[in-house]
PDB file of C-alpha atoms and ligand atoms in Angstrom:
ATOM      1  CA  UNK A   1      -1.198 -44.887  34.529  1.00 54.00           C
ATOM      2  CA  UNK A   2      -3.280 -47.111  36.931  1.00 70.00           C
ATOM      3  CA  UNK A   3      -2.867 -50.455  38.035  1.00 74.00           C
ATOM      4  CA  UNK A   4      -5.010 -52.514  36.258  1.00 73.00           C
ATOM      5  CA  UNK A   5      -5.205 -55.435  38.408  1.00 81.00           C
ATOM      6  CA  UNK A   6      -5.354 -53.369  41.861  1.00 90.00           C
ATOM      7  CA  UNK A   7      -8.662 -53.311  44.126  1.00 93.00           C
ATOM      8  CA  UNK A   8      -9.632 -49.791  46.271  1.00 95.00           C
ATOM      9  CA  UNK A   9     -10.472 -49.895  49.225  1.00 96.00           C
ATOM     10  CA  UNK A  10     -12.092 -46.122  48.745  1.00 97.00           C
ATOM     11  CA  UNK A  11     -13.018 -44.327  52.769  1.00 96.00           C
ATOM     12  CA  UNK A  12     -15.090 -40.932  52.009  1.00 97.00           C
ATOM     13  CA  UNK A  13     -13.028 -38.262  53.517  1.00 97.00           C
ATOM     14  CA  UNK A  14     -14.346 -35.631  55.810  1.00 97.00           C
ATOM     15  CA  UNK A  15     -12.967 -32.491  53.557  1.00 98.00           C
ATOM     16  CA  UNK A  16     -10.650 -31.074  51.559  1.00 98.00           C
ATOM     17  CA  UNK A  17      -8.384 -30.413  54.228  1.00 97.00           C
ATOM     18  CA  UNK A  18      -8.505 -33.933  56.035  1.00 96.00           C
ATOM     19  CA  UNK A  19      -7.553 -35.234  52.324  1.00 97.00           C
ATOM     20  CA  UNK A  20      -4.666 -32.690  51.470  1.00 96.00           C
ATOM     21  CA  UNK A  21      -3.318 -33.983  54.989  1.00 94.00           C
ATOM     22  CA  UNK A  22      -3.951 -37.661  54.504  1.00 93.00           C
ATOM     23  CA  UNK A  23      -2.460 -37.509  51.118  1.00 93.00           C
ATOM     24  CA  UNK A  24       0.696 -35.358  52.046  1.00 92.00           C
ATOM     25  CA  UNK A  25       1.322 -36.414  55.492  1.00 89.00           C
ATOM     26  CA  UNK A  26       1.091 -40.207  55.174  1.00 84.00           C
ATOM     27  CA  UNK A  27       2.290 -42.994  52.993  1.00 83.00           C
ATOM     28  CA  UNK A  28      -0.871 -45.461  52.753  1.00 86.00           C
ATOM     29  CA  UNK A  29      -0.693 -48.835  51.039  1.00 87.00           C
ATOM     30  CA  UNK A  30      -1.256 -49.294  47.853  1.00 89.00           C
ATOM     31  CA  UNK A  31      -5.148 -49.981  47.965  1.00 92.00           C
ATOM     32  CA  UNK A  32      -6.315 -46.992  50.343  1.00 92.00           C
ATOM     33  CA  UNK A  33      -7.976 -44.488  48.796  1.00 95.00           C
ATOM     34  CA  UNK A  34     -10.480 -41.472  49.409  1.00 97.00           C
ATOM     35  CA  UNK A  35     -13.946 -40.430  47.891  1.00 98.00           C
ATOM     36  CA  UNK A  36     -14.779 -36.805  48.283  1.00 98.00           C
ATOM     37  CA  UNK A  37     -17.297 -34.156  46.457  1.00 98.00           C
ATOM     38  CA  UNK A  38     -18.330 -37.108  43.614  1.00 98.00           C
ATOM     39  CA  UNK A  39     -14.639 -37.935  43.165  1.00 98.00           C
ATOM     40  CA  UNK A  40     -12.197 -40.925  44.052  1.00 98.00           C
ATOM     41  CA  UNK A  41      -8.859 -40.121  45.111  1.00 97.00           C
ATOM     42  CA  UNK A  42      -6.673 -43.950  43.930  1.00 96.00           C
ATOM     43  CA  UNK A  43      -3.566 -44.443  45.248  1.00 93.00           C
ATOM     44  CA  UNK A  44      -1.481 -45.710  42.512  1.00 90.00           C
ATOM     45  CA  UNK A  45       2.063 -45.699  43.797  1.00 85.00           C
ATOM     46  CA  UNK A  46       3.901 -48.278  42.676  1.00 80.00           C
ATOM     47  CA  UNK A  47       5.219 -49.209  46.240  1.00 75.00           C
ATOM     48  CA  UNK A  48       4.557 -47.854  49.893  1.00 72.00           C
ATOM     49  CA  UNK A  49       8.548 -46.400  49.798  1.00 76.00           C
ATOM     50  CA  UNK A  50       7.743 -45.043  46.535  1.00 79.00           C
ATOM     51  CA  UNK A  51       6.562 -41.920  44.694  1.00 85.00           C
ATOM     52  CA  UNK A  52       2.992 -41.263  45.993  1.00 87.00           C
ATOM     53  CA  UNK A  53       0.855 -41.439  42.764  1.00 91.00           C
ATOM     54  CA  UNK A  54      -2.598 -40.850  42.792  1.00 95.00           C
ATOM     55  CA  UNK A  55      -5.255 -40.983  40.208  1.00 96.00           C
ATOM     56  CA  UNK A  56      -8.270 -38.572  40.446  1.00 97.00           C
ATOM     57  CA  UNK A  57     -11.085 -39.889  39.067  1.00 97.00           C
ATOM     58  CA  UNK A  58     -14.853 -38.276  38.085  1.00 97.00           C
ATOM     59  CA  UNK A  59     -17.162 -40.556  39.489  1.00 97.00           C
ATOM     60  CA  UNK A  60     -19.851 -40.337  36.724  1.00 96.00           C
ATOM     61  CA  UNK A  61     -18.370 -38.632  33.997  1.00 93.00           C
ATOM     62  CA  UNK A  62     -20.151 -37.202  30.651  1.00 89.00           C
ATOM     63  CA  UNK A  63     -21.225 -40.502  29.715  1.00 90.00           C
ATOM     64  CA  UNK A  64     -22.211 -41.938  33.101  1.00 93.00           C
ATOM     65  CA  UNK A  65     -18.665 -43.763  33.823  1.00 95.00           C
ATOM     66  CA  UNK A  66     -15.418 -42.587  35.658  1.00 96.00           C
ATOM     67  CA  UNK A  67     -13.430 -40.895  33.964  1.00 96.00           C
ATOM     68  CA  UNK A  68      -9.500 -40.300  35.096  1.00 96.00           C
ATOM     69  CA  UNK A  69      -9.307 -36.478  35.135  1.00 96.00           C
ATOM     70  CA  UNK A  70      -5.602 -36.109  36.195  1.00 95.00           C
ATOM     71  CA  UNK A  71      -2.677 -38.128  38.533  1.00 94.00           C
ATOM     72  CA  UNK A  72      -0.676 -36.045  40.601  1.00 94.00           C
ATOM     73  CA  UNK A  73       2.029 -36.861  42.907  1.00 93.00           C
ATOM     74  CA  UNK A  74       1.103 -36.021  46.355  1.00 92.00           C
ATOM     75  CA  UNK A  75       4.146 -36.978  48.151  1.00 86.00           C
ATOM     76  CA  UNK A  76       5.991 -34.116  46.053  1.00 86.00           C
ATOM     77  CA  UNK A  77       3.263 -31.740  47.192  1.00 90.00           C
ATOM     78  CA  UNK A  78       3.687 -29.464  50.392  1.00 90.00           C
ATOM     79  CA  UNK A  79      -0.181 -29.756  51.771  1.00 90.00           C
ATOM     80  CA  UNK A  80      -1.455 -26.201  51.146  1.00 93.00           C
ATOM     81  CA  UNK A  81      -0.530 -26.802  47.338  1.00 96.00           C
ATOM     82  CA  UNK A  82      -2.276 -30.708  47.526  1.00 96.00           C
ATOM     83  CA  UNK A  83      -5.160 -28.593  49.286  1.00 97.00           C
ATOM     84  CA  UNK A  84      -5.271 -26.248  46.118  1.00 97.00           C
ATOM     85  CA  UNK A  85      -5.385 -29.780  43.674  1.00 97.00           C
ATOM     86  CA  UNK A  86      -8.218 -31.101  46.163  1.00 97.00           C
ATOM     87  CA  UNK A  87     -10.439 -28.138  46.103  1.00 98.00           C
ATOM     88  CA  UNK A  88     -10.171 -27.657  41.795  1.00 97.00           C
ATOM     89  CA  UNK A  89     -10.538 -31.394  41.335  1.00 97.00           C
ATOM     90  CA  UNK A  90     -13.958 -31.408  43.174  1.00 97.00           C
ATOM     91  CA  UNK A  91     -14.955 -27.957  42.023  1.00 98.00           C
ATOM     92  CA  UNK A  92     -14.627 -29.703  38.930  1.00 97.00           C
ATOM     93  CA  UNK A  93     -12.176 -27.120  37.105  1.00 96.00           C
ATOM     94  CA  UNK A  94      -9.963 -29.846  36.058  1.00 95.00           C
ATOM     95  CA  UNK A  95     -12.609 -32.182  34.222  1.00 95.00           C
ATOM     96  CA  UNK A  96     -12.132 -30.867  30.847  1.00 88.00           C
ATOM     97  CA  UNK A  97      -7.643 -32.084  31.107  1.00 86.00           C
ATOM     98  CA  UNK A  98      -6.251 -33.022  28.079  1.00 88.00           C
ATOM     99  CA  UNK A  99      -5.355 -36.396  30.795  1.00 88.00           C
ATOM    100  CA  UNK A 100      -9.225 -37.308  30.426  1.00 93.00           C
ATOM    101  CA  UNK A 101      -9.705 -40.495  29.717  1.00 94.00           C
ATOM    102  CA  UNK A 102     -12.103 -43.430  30.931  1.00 94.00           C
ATOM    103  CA  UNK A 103     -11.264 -45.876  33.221  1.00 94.00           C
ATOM    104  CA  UNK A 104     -13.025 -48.592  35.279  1.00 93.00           C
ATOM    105  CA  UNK A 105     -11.563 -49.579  38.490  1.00 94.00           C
ATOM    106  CA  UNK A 106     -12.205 -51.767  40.971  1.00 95.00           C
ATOM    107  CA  UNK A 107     -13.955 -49.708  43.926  1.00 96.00           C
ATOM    108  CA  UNK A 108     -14.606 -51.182  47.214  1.00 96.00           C
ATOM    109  CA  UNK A 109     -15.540 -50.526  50.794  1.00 96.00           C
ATOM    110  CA  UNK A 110     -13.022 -51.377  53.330  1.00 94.00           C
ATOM    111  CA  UNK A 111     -15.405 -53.723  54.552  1.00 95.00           C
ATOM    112  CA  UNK A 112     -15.796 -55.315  51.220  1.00 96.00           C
ATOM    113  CA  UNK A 113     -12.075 -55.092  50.759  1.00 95.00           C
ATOM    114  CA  UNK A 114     -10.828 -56.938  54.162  1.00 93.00           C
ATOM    115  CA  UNK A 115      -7.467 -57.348  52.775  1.00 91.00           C
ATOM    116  CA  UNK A 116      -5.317 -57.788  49.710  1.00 91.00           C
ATOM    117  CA  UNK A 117      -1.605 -58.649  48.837  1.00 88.00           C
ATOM    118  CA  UNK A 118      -0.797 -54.876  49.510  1.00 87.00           C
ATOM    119  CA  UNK A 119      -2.285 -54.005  52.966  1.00 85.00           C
ATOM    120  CA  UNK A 120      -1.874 -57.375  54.800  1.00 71.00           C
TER     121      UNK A 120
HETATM  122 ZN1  LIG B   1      -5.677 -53.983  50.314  1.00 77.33          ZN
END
């Protein structure tokens, strides 16, 4: 489920592997998230000590809009499995999950974003 009142700050990330690392091997706040391969990667944990939840999310979907293909739990995910959920999200091979729905966040830069009530 994402947060509907939460704004991304959304950084593209270099590859696969920098993202499997950044989403495994650090708790971000809330509002840092990654764009990679025509996808966004949205942190939606509920708190920085909490699960880490993230939404991935098909840029333009089938009808032009994102679409929420799946939301996995990085933090429970040693890196070269999160590295395995990186690579299939942007190769697209989970677009067609039951999970699909469309969704419309609120994507910025982190210059547009500056700060909110999670990262100050
Ligand atoms: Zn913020």
């Amino acid at each position: 489920m994402m947060h509907r009142n939460r704004r991304w700050s959304v950084s593209a990330a270099g590859s696969a592997e920098e993202l499997a690392r950044n989403l495994t091997e650090h708790t971000w706040c809330g509002c840092n998230s990654w764009e990679l391969g025509g996808y966004w990667f949205l942190n939606d944990a509920t708190s920085a000590d909490g699960a880490q939840d993230y939404g991935i999310i098909k840029i333009a979907g089938p009808r032009g809009k994102p679409v929420q293909v799946e939301s996995i739990t990085f933090s429970w995910c040693a890196s070269d499995k999160a590295l395995q959920h990186v690579r299939a999200a942007i190769a697209g091979q989970i677009d067609a999950s039951e999970f699909a729905h469309d969704v419309d966040p609120v994507i910025e830069t982190p210059e547009q974003h500056g700060s909110c009530h999670l990262c100050m």
